[in-house]
mmCIF file of C-alpha atoms in Angstrom:
data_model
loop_
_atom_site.group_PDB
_atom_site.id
_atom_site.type_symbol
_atom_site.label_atom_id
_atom_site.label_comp_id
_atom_site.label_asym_id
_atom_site.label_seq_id
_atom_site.Cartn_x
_atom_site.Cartn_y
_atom_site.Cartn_z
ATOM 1 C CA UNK A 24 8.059 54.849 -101.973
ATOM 2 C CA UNK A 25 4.917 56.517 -104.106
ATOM 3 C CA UNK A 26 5.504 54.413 -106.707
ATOM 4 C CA UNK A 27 5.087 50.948 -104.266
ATOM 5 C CA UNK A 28 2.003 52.427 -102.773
ATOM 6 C CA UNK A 29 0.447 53.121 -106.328
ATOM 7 C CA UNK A 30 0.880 49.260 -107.320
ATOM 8 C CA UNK A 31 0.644 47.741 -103.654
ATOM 9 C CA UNK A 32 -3.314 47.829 -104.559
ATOM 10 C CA UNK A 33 -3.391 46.673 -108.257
ATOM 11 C CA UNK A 34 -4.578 43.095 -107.682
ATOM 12 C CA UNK A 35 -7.699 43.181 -106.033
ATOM 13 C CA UNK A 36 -8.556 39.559 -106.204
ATOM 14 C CA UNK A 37 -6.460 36.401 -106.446
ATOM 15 C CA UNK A 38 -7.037 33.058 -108.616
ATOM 16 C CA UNK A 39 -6.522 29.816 -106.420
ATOM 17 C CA UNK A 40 -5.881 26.992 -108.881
ATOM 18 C CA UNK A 41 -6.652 24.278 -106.682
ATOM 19 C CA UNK A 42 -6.354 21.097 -107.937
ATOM 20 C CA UNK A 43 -6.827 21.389 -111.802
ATOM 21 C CA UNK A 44 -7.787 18.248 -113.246
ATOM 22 C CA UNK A 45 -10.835 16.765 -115.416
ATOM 23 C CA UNK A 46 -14.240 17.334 -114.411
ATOM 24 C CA UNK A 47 -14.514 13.599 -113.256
ATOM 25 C CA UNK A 48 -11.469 13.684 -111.152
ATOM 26 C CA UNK A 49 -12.645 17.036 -109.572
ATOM 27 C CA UNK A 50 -16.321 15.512 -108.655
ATOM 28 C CA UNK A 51 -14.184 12.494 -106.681
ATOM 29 C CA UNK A 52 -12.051 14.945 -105.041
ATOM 30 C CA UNK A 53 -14.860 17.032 -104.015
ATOM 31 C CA UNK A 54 -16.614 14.052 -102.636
ATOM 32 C CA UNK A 55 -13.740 12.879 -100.785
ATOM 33 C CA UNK A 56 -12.954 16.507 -99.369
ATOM 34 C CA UNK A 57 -16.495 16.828 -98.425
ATOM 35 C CA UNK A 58 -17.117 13.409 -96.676
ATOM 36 C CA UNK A 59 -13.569 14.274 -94.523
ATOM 37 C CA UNK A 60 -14.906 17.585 -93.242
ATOM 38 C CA UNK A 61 -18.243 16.430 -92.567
ATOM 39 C CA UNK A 62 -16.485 13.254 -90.475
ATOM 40 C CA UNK A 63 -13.890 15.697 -88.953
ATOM 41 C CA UNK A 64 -16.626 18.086 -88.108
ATOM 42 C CA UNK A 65 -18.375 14.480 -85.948
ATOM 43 C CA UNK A 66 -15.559 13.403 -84.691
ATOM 44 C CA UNK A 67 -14.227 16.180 -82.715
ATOM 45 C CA UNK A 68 -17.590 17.466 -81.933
ATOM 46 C CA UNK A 69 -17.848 14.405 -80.626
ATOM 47 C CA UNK A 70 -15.006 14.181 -78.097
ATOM 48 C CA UNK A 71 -16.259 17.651 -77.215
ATOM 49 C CA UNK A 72 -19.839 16.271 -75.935
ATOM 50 C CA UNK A 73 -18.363 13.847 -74.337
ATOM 51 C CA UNK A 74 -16.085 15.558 -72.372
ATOM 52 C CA UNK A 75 -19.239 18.033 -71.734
ATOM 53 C CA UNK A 76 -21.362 15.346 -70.882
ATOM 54 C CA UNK A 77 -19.579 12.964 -68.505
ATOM 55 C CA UNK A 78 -18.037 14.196 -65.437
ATOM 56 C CA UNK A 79 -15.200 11.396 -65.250
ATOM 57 C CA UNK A 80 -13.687 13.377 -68.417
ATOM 58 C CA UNK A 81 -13.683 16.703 -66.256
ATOM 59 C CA UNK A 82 -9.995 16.525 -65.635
ATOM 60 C CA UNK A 83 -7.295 18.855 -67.218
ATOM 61 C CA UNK A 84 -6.153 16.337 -69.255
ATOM 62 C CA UNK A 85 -9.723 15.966 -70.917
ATOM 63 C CA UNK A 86 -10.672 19.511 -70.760
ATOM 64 C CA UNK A 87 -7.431 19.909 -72.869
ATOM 65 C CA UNK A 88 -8.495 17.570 -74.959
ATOM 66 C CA UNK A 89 -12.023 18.901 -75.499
ATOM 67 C CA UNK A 90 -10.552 22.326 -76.280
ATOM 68 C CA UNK A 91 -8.002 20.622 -79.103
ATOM 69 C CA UNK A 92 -10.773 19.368 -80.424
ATOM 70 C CA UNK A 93 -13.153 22.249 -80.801
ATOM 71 C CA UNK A 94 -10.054 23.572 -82.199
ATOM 72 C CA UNK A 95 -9.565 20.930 -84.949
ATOM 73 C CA UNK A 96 -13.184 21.957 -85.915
ATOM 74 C CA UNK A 97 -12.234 26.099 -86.544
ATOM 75 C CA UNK A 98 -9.356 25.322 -88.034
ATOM 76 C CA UNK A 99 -10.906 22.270 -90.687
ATOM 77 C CA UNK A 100 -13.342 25.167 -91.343
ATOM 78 C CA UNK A 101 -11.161 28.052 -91.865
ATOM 79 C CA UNK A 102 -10.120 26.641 -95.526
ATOM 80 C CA UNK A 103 -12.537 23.622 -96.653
ATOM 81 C CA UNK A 104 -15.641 24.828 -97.003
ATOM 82 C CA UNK A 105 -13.898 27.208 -99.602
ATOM 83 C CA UNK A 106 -12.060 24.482 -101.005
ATOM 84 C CA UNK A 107 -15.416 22.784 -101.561
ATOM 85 C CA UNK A 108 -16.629 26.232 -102.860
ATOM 86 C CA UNK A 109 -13.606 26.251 -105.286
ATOM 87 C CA UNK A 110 -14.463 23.213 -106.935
ATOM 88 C CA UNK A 111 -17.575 24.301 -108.836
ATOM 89 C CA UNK A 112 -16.402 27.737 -109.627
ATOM 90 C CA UNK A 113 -15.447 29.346 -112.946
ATOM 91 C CA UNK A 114 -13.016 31.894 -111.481
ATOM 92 C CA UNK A 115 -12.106 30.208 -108.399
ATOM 93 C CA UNK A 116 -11.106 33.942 -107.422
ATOM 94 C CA UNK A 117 -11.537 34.660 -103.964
ATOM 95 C CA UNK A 118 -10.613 38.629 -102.817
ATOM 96 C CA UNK A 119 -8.051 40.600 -101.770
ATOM 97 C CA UNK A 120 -9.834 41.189 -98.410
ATOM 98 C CA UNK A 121 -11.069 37.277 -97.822
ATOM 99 C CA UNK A 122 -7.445 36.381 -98.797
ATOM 100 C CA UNK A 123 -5.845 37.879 -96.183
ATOM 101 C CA UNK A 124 -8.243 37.172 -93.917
ATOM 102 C CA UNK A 125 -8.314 33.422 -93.994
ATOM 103 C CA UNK A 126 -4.429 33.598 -94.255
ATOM 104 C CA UNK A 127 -4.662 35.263 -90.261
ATOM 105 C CA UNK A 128 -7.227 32.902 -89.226
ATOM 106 C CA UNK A 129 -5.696 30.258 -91.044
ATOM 107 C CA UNK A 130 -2.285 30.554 -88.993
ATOM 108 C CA UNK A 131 -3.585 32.377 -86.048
ATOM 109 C CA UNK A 132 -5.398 28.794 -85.487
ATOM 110 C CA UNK A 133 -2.538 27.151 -86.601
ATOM 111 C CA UNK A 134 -0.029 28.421 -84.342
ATOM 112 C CA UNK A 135 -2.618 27.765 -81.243
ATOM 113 C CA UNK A 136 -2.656 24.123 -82.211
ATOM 114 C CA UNK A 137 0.648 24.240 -81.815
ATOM 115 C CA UNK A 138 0.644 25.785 -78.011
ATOM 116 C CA UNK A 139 -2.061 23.331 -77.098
ATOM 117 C CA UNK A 140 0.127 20.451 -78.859
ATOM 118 C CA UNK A 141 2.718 21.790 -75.664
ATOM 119 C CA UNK A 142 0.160 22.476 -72.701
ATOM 120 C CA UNK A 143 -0.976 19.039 -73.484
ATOM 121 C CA UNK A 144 2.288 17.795 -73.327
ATOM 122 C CA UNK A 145 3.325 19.815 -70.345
ATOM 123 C CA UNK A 146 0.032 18.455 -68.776
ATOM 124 C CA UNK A 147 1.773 14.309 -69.110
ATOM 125 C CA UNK A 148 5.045 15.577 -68.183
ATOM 126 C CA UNK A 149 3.472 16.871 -64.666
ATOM 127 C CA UNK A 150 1.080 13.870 -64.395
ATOM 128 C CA UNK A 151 3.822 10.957 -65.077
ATOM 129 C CA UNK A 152 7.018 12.897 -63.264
ATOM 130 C CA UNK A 153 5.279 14.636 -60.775
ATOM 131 C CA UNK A 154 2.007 12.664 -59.608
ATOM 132 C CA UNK A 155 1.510 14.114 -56.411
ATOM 133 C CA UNK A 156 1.830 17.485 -57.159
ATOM 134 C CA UNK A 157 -0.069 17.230 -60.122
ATOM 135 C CA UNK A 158 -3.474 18.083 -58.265
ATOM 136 C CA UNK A 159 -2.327 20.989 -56.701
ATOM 137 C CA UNK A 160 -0.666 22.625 -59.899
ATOM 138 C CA UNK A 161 -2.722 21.742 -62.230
ATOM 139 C CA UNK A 162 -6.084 23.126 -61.163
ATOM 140 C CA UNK A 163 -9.397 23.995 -62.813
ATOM 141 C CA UNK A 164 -8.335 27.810 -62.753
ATOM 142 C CA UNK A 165 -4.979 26.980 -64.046
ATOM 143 C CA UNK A 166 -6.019 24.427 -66.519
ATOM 144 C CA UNK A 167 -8.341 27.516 -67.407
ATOM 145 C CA UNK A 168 -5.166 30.223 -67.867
ATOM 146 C CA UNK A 169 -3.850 28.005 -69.928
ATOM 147 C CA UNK A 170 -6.278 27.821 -71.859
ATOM 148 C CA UNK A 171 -6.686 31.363 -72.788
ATOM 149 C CA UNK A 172 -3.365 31.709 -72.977
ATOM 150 C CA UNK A 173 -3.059 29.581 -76.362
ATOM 151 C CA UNK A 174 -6.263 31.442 -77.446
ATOM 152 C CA UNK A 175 -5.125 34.454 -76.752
ATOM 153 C CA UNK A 176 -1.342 34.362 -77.583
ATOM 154 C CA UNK A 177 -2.089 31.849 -80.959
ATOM 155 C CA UNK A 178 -4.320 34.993 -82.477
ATOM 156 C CA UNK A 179 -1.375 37.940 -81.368
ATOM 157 C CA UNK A 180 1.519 35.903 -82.520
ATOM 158 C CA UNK A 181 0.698 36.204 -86.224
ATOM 159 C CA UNK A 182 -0.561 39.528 -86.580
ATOM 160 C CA UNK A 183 2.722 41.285 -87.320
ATOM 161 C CA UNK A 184 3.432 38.881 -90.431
ATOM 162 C CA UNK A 185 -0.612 39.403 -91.426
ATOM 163 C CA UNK A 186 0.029 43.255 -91.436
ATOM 164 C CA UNK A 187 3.835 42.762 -93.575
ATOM 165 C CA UNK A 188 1.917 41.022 -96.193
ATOM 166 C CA UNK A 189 -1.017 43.927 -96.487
ATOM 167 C CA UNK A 190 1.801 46.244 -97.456
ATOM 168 C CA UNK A 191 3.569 44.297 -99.904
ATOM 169 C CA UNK A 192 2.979 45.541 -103.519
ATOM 170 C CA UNK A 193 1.241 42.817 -105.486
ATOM 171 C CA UNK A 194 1.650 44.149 -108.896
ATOM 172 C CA UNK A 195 0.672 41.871 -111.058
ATOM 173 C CA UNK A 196 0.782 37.984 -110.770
ATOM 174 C CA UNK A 197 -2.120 36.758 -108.921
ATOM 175 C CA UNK A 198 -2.524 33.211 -109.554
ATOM 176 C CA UNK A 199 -1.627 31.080 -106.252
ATOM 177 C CA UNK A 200 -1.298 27.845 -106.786
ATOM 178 C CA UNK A 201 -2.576 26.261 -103.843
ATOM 179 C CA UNK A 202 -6.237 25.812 -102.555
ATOM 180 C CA UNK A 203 -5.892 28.646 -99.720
ATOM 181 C CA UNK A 204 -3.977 31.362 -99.231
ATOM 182 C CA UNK A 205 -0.799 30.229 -97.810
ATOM 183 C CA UNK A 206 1.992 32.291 -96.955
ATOM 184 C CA UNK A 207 4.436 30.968 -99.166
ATOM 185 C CA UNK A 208 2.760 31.608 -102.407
ATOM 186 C CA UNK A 209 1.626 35.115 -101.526
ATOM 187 C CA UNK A 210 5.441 35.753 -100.647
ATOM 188 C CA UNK A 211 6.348 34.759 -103.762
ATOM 189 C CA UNK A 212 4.009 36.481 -106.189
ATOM 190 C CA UNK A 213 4.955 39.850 -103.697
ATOM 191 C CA UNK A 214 9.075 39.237 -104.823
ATOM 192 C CA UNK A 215 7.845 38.931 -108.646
ATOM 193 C CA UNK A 216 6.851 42.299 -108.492
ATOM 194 C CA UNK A 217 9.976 43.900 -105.302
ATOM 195 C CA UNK A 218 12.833 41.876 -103.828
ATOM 196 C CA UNK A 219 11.085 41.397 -100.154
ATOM 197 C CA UNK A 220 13.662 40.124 -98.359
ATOM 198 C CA UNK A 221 13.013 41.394 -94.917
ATOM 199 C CA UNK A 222 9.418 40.610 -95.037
ATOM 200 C CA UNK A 223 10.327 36.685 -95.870
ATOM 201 C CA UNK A 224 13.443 36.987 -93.291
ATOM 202 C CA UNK A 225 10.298 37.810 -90.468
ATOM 203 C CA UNK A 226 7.968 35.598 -91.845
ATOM 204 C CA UNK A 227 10.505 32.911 -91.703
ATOM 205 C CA UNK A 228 12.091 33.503 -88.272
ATOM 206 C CA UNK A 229 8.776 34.224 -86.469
ATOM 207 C CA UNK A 230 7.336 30.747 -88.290
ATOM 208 C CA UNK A 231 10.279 29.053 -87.344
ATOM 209 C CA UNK A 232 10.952 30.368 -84.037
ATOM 210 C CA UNK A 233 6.689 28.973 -83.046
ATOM 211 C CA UNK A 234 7.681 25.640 -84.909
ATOM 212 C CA UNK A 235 10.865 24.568 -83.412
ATOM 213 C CA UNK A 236 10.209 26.165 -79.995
ATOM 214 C CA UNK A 237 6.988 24.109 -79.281
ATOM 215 C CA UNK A 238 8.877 21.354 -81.094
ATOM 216 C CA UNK A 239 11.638 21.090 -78.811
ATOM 217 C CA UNK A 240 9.830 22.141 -76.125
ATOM 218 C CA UNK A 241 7.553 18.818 -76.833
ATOM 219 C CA UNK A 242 10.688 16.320 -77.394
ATOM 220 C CA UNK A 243 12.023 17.403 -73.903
ATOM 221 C CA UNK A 244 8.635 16.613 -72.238
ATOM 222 C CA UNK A 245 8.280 13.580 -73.362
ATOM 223 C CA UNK A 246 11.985 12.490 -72.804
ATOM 224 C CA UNK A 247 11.744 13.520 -69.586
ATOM 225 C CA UNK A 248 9.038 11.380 -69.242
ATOM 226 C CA UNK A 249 10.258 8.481 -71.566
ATOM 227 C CA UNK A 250 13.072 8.242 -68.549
ATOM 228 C CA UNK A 251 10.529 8.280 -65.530
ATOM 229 C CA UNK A 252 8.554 5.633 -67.326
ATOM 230 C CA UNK A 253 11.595 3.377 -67.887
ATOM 231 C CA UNK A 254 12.174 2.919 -64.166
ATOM 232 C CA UNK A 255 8.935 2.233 -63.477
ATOM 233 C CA UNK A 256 9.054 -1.897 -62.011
ATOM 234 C CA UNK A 257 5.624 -3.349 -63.364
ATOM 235 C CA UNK A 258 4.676 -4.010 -66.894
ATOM 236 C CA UNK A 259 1.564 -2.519 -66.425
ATOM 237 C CA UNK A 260 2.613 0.737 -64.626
ATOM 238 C CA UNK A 261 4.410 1.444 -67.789
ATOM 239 C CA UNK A 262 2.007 0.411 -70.616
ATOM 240 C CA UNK A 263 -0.467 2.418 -68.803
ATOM 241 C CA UNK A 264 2.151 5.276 -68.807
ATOM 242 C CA UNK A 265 2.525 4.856 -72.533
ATOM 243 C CA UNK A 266 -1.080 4.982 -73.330
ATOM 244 C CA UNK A 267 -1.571 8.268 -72.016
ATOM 245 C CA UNK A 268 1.265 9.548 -74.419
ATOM 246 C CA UNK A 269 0.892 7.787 -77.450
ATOM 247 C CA UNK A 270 -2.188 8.973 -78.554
ATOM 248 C CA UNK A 271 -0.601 12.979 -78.318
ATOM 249 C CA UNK A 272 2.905 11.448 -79.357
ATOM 250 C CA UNK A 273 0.930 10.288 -82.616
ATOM 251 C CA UNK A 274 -1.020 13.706 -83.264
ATOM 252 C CA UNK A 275 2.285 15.763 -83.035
ATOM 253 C CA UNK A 276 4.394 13.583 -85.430
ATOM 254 C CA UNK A 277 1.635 13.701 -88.176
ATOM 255 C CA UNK A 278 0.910 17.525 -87.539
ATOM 256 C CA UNK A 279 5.245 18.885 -87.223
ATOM 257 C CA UNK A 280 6.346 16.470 -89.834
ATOM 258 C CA UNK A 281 3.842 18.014 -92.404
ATOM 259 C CA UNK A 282 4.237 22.054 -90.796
ATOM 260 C CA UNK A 283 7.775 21.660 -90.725
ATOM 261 C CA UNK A 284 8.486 20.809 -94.494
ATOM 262 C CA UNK A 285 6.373 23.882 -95.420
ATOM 263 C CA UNK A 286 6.429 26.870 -93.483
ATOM 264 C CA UNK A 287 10.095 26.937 -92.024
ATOM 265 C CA UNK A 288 11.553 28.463 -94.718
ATOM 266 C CA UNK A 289 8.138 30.149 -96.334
ATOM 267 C CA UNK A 290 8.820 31.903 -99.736
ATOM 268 C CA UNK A 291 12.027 30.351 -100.656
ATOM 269 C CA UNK A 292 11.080 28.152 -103.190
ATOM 270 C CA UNK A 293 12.046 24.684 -101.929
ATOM 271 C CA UNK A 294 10.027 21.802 -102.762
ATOM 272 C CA UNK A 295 7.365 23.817 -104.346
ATOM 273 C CA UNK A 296 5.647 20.950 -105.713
ATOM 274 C CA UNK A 297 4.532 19.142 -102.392
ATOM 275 C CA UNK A 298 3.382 22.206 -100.897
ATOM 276 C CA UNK A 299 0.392 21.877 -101.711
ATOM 277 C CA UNK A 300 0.169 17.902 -100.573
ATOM 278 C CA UNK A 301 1.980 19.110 -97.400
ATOM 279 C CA UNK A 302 -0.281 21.681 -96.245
ATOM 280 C CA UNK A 303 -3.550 19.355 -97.076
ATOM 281 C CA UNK A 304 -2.236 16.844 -94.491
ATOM 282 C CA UNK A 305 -1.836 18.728 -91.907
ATOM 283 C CA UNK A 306 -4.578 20.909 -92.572
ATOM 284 C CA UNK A 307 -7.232 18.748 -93.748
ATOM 285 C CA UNK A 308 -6.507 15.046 -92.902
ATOM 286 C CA UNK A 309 -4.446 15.878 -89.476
ATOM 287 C CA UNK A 310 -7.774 17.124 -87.793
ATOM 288 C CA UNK A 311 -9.786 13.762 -89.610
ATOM 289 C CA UNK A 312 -7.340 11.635 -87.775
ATOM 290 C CA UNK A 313 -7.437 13.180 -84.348
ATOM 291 C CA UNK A 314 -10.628 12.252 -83.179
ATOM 292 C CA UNK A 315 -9.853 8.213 -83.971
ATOM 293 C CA UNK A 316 -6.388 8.265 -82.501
ATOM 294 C CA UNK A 317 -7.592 9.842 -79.293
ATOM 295 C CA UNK A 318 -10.566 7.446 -79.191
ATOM 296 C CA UNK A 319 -9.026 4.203 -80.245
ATOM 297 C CA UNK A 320 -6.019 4.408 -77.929
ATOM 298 C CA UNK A 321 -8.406 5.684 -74.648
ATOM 299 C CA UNK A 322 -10.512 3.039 -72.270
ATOM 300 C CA UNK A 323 -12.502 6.564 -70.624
ATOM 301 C CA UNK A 324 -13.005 8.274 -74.208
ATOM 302 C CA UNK A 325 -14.129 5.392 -76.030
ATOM 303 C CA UNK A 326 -16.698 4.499 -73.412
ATOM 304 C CA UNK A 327 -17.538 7.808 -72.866
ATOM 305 C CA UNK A 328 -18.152 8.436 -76.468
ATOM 306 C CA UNK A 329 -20.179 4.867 -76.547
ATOM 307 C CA UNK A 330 -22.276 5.874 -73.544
ATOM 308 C CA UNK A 331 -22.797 9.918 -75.413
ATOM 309 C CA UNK A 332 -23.732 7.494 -78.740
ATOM 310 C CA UNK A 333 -26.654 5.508 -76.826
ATOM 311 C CA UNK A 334 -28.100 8.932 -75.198
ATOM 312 C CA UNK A 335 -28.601 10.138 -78.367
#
């Protein structure tokens, strides 16, 4: 037991690799990294100031919305800006402290996207299959719980997998190849130096337990509402109907596809290669895409956006 705490502090700093190329090829990638954040950064601010600014948008559904999106922007933030940093450093170390931190923010924001990804969903489910109680259950000061709840709950769930990695005795290796500090990676250069198998057993169940849970929970919404739709008589009742749920519907497949093939099984070695292509989508390009899928496929958001664009 001596001996583990006498090495669990030998790496002090780790190397991310990034994305090693040639100098030319890393100027383009920095330039397309760096125009995406910048865009991602507008584009949800922007659904934010809208919902701010006009008071048709001051329903739940909106308000949801708005909070998604100022979301999307902490959680862009919590890795690109040291991505961007990365690029035009000679060490690309970043420390043992900073490590860990950005891995808790990193998934502590992460697993609150996904409990907004099911408020929002339980939000259609009581709008489309329950219209008229919809006003009196889903009030300001419950829209407001919820809220805090995801907050709240997304930062707690991940703390006890943050404080199993802090005790794991990194030894030696300390090259992650990645451009964060992901979970998997750090897992893995931890069992080069220990077998670890009831920290990855944890780390796997409690990941997999938040991905398939909200998953599930998600896919029986929406079929539930899939069903109510389909017996609706007009045309237009039900394109309506679909228009409110297509633009989430869209946002969740991009965002579980990507999670799922990385983190439900973290630090076991499968399909190490697209990893790191994995975690960029739904990390980096996932949050890009939300603000145009939400605007494109909404009448009230697109004018209210158009109407926020002319004020300023």
């Amino acid at each position: 037991m001596s001996k583990v705490r006498n090495i669990s502090h030998v790496v002090s700093e780790f190397i991310l690799l990034g994305f090693p190329c040639r100098w030319e090829i890393e100027i383009f990638l920095f330039s397309i990294f760096f125009i995406t954040y910048i865009l991602t950064l507008l584009g949800n601010m922007a659904i934010v100031c809208a919902v701010r600014w006009d008071r048709r948008l001051r329903t739940p559904m909106y308000i949801l919305l708005a909070n998604f999106s100022f979301l999307e922007i902490c959680y862009v933030s919590s890795d690109v800006p040291n991505t961007l940093a990365n690029f035009f450093s000679q060490t690309k170390t970043i420390s043992f402290a900073r490590c860990l931190l950005q891995l808790y923010f990193f998934f502590s924001l992460g697993t609150t996207e996904c409990l907004f990804l099911s408020i929002m969903a339980y939000d259609r489910f009581l709008a489309i299959c329950h219209p008229l109680h919809y006003p009196t259950i889903m009030t300001s000061k419950f829209c407001s719980r919820l809220v805090i709840f995801c907050w709240v709950y997304g930062f707690l769930w991940f703390l006890i997998p943050v404080i199993l990695v802090t005790q794991l005795p990194f030894c030696g290796p300390n090259v992650i190849d990645d451009f964060l500090c992901d979970l998997g990676p750090l897992l893995a250069l931890a069992s080069a130096c220990v077998p670890i198998p009831g920290t990855v057993l944890i780390c796997g169940t409690m990941s997999s337990l938040l991905i398939f849970a909200t998953f599930f929970y998600i896919t029986g919404s929406y079929t539930l509402v899939l069903r109510v739709v389909m017996q609706v008589p007009s045309v237009a009742g039900r394109k309506k109907a679909f228009s409110t749920c297509s633009s989430h519907l869209a946002v969740v497949f991009l965002f579980y596809s990507s999670v799922m093939m990385t983190y439900v099984s973290p630090g076991s070695g499968q399909a190490e290669g697209m990893q790191k292509f994995t975690t960029l989508f739904y990390s980096v390009f996932t949050p890009f895409f939300n603000p145009i899928i939400y605007s494109l496929r909404n009448k009230e958001m697109k004018d209210a956006l158009k109407k926020y664009i002319e004020i300023q």
